[in-house]
Short mmCIF file of C-alpha atoms and ligand atoms in Angstrom, two decimals:
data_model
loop_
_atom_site.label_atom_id
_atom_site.label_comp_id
_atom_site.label_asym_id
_atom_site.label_seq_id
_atom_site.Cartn_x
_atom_site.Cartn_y
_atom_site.Cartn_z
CA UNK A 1 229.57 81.90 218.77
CA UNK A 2 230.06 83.14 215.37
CA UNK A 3 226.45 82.01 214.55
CA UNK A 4 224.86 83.51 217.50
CA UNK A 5 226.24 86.80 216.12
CA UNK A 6 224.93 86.08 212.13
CA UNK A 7 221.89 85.45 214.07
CA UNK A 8 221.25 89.13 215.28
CA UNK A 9 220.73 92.09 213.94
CA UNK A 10 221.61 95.20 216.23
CA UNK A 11 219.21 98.45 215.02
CA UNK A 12 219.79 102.14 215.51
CA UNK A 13 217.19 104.60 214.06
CA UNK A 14 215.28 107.92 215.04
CA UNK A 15 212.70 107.20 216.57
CA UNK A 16 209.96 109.89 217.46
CA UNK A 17 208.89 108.79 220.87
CA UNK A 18 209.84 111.49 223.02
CA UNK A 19 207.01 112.83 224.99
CA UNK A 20 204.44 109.75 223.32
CA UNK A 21 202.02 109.06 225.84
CA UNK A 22 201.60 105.41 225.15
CA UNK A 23 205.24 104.80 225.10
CA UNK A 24 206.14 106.81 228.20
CA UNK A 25 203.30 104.57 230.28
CA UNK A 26 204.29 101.28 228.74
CA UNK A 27 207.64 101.79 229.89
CA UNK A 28 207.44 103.11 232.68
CA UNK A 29 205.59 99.66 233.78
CA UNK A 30 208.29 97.75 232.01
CA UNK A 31 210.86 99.36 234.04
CA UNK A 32 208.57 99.24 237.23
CA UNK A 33 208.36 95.77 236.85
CA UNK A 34 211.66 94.79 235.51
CA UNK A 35 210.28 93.37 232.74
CA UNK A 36 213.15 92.67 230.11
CA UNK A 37 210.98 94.32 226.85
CA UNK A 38 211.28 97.38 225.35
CA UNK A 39 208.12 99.86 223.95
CA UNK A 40 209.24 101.85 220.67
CA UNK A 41 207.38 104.08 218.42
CA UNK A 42 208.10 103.80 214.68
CA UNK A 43 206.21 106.27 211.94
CA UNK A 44 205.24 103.93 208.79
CA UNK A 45 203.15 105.24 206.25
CA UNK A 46 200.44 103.62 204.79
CA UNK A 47 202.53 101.84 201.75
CA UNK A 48 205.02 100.42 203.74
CA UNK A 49 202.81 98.82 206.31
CA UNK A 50 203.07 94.86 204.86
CA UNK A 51 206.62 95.45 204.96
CA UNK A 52 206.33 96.82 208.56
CA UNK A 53 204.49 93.65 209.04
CA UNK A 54 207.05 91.24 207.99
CA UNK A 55 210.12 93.53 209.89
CA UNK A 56 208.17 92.83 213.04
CA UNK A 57 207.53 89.22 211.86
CA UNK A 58 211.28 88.97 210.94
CA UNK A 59 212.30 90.15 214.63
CA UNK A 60 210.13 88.08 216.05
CA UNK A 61 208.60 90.71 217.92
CA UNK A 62 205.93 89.93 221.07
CA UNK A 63 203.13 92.34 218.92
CA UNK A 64 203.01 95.80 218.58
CA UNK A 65 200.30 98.98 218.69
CA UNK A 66 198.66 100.43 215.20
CA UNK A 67 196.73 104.11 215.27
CA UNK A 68 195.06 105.46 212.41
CA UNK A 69 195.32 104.88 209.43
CA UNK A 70 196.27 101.35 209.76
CA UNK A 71 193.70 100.03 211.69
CA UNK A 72 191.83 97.98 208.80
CA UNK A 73 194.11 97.69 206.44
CA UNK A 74 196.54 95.76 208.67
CA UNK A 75 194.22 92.90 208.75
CA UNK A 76 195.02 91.13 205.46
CA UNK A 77 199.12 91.08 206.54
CA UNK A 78 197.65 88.98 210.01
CA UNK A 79 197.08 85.32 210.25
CA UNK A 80 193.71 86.12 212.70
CA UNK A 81 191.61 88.20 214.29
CA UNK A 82 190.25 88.28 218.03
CA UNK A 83 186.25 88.25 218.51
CA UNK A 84 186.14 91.94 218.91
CA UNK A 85 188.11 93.06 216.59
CA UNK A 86 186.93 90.42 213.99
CA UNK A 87 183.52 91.56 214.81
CA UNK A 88 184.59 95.67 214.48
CA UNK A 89 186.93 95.03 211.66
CA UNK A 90 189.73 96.89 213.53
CA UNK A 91 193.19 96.58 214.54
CA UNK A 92 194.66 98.17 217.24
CA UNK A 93 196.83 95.52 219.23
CA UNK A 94 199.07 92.89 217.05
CA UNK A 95 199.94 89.77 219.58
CA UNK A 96 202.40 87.41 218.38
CA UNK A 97 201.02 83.73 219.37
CA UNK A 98 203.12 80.84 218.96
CA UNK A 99 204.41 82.79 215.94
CA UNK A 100 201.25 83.56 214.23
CA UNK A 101 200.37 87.45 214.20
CA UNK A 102 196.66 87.91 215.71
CA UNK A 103 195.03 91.14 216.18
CA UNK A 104 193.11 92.17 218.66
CA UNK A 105 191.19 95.66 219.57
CA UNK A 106 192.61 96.51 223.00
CA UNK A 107 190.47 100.24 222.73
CA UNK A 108 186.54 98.77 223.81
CA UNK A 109 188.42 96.24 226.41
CA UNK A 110 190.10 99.34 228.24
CA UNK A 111 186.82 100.81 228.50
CA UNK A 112 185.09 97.92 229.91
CA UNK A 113 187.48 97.21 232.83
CA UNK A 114 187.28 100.91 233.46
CA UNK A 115 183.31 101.00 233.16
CA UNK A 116 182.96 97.73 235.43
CA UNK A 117 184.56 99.33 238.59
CA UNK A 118 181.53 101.37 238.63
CA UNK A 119 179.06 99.21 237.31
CA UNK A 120 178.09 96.18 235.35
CA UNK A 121 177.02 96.85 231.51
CA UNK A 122 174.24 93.94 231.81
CA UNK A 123 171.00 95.34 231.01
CA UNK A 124 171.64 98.84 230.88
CA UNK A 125 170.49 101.34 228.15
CA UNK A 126 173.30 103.16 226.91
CA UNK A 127 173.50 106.34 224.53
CA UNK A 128 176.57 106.99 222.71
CA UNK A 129 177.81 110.18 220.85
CA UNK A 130 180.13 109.44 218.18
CA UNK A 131 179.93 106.69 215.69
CA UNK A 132 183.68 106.84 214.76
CA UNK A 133 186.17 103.92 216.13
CA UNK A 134 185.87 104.86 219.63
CA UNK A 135 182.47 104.52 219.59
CA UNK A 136 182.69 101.52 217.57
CA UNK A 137 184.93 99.71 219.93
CA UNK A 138 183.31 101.04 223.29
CA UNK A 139 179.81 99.62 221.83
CA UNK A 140 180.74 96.38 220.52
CA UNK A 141 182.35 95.47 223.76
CA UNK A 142 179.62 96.45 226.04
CA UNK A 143 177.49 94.26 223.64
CA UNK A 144 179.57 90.87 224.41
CA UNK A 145 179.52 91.70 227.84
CA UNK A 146 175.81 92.08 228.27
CA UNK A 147 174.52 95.25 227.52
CA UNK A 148 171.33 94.65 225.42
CA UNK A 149 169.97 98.46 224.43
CA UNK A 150 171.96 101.39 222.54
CA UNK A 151 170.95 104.26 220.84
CA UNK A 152 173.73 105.77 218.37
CA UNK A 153 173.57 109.59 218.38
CA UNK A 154 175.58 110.97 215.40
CA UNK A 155 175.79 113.79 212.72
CA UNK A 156 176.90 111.84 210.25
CA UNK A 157 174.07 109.48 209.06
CA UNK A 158 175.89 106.67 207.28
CA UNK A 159 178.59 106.37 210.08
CA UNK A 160 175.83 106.57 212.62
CA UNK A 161 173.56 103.69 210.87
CA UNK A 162 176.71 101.87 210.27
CA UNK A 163 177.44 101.31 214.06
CA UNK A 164 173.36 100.60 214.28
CA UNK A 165 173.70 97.67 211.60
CA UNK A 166 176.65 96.14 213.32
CA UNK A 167 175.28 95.68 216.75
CA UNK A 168 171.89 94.27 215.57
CA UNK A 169 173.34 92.14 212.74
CA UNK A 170 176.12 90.58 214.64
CA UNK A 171 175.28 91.15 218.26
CA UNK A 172 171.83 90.79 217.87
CA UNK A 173 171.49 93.59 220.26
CA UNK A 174 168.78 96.69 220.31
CA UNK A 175 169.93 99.42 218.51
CA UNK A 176 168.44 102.80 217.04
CA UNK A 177 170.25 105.62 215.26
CA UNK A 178 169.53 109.08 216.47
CA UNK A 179 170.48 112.05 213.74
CA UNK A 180 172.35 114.37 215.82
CA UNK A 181 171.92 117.68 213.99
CA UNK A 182 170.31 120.25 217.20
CA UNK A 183 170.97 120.20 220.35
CA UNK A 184 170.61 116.74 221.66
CA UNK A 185 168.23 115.99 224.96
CA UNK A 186 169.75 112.69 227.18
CA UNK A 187 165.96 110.62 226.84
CA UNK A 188 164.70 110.31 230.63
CA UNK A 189 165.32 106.64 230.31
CA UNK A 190 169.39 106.14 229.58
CA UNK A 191 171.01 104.80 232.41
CA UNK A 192 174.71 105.10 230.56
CA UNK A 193 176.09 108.69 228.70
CA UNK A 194 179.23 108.03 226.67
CA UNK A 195 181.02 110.41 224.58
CA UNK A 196 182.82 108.90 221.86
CA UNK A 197 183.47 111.91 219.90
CA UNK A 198 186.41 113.92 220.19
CA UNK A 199 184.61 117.02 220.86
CA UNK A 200 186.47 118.14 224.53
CA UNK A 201 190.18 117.71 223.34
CA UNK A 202 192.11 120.61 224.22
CA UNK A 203 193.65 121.10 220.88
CA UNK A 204 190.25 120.58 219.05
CA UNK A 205 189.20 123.72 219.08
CA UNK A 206 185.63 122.79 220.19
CA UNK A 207 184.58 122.15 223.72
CA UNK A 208 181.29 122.16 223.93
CA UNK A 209 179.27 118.63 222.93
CA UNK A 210 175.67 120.16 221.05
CA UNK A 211 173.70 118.68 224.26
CA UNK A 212 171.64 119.57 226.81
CA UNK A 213 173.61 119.23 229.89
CA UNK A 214 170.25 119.93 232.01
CA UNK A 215 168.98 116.64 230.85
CA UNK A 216 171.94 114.71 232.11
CA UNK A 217 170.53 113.03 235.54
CA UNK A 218 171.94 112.26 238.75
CA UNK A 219 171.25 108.48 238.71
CA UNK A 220 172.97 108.37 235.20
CA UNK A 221 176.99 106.79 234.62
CA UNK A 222 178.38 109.19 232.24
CA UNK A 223 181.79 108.36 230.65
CA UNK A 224 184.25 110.54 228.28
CA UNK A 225 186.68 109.12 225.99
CA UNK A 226 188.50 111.91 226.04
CA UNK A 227 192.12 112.02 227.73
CA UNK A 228 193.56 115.56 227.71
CA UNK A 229 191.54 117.34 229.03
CA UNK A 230 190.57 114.23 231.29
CA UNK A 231 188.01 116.79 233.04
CA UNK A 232 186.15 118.01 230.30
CA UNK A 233 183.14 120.05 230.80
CA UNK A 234 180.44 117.23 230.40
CA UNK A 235 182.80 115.05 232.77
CA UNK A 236 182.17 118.40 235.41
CA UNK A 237 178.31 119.22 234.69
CA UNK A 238 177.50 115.44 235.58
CA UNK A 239 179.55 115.31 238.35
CA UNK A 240 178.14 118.60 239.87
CA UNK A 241 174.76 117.22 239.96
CA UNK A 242 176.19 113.97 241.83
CA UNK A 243 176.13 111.36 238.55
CA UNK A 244 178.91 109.26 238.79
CA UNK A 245 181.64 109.49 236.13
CA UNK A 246 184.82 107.72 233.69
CA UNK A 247 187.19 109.79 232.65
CA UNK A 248 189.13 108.72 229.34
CA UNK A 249 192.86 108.22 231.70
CA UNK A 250 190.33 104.84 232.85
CA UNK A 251 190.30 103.76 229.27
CA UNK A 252 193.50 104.33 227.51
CA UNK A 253 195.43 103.18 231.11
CA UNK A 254 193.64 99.96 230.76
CA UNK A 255 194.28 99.16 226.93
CA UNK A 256 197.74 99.70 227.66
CA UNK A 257 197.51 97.00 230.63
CA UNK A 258 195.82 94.79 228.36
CA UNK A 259 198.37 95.43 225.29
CA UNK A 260 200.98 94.32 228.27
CA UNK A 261 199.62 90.99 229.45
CA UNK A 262 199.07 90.10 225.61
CA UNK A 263 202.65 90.71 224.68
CA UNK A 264 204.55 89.52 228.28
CA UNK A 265 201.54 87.31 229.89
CA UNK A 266 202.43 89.80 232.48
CA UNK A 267 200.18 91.79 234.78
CA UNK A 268 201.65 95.10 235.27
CA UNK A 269 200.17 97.43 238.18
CA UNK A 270 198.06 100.06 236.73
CA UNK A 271 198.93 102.83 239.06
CA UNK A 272 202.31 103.13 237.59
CA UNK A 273 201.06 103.90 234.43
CA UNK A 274 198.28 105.99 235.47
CA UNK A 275 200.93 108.18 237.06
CA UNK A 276 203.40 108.49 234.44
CA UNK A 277 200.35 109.45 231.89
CA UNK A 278 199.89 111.81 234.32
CA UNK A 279 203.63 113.39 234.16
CA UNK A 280 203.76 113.24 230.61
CA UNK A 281 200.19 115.21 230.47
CA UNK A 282 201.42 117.60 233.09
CA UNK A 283 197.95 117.01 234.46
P1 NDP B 1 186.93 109.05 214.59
O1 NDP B 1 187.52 110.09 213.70
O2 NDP B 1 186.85 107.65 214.13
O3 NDP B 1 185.44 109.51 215.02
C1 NDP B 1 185.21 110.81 215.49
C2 NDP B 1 183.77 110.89 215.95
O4 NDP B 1 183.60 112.18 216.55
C3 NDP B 1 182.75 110.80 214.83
O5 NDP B 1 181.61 110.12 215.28
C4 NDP B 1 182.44 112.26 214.53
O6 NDP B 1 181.16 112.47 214.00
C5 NDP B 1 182.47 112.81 215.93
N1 NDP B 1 182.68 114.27 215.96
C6 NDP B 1 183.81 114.95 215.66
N2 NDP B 1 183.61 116.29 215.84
C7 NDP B 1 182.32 116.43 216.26
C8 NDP B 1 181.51 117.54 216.61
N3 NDP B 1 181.99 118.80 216.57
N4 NDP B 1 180.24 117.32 217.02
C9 NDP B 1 179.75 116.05 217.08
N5 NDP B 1 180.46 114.95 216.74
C10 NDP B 1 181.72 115.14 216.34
O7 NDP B 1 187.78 109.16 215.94
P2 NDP B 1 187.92 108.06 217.09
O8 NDP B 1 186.61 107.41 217.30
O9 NDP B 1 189.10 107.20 216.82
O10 NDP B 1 188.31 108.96 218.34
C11 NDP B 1 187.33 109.77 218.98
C12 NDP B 1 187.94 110.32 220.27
O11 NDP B 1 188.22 109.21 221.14
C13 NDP B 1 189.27 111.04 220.07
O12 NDP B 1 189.27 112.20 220.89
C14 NDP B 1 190.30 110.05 220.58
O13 NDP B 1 191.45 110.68 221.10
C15 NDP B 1 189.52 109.37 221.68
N6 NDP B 1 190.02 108.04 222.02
C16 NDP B 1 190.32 107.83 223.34
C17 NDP B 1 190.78 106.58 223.72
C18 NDP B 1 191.11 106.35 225.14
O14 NDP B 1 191.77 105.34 225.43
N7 NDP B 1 190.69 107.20 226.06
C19 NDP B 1 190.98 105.49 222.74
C20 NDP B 1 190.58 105.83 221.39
C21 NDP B 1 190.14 107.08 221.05
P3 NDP B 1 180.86 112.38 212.42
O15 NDP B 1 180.91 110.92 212.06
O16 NDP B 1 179.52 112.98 212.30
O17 NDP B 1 181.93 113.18 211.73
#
């Protein structure tokens, strides 16, 4: 008895995850489900990440979430990487297997199962705007699942050529970089439109991507990453000419499933955390 209680180590700490998104969807499907895990947010700054690393290790947590600005340097405190995010050299899902910390890069995978209940990536031509690691992640995993042509439309040239070096060097996919410095025309023969920048957030300040929303067509797919607003204004200009369209609630609803089965080998029902995103966005 005595040992079981050296054993454990009962926390208490402030902990800023009131009104988090993430942890308000993850759980609410815990609870939904009964699931006996808990979903905490924890600020760590940047020099007290390895030691982050071994706490979790220490507690023998199931894996944990990273945002920016840990999403490299993580890597060198992990014992391996998933294909993805071996391949974009980012971190944003930490699954604990068998005791050995491997990270994955839940972000592209969330789009994908969103993208694939309207269509299959295989073959398609696909323009993204953004080179950043939205776009990064979104590409990449289109590129293992099939999709064999991209053109990388972005203002800032290294970023932009970057991306374009990645997907032909290690996905030996087609790729061109498009400097994105006027007004930017959708070419006639895209079938896919994503926007990986953050250009549409509602606190961003700026609403409007530089395109021209006339040459969006209807027989395009045109996705947003964007969350809040999730109907941002090149989300409505597609779908008043009848394209079909992927909000960002798709993607970030999706990681989060993903995150879930990685950490509980549980599937939890997406609905329930679609709607509690949706409570905590007051959308
Ligand atoms: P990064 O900072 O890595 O990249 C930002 C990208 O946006 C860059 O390509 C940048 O271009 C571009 N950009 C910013 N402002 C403008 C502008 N005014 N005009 C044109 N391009 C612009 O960010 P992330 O890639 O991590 O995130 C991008 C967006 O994706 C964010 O809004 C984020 O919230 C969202 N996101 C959504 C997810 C979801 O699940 N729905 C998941 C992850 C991210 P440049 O390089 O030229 O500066």
């Amino acid at each position: 008895m005595s040992e079981t209680f050296l054993s454990e180590l009962t926390g208490s700490f402030s902990t800023p995850s009131a009104g988090n998104p993430t942890v308000a969807m993850v759980e609410a499907a815990y609870k939904h489900h009964k699931l006996n895990f808990r979903y905490i947010n924890c600020e760590v700054q940047p020099q007290d990440l390895a030691n982050a690393v071994l706490g979790a290790r220490a507690m023998n947590w199931a894996g944990f979430n990273l945002s920016i600005p840990h999403k490299v340097s993580v890597i060198q405190y992990l014992d391996g990487l998933g294909q993805s995010a071996q391949i974009m050299g980012a971190v944003n899902c930490v699954v604990n297997r068998a005791g050995k910390l491997i990270g994955e890069n839940t972000d592209g995978k969330g789009f994908l199962q969103a993208f694939k209940k309207v269509d299959s990536p295989n073959g398609k031509q696909i323009a993204i705007l953004g080179a950043g690691g939205a776009a990064r992640a979104i590409a990449v995993e289109l590129a293992l699942d099939g999709a064999k042509d991209f053109m990388i439309i972005n203002r800032d040239e290294k970023r932009g050529k970057d991306l374009v070096a990645l997907l032909k060097d290690k996905l030996k996919v087609s790729a061109q970089f498009v400097a994105w410095s006027a007004k930017f025309k959708i070419p006639d023969f895209i079938d896919v439109l994503i926007n990986a920048t953050s250009v549409g957030m509602a606190d961003s300040g700026s609403y409007d991507l530089d395109i021209d929303l006339a040459s969006i067509k209807k027989t395009m797919i045109v996705a947003d990453v964007i969350v809040n607003p999730p109907h941002t204004n090149l989300l409505k200009s597609a779908s008043s000419i009848g394209a079909k369209t992927i909000d960002g609630l798709g993607m970030v609803v999706n990681q989060a499933v993903i995150g879930v089965k990685y950490w509980t080998n549980f599937d939890v029902d997406p609905t329930t955390m679609h709607a509690e995103l949706q409570r905590v966005l007051k959308l």
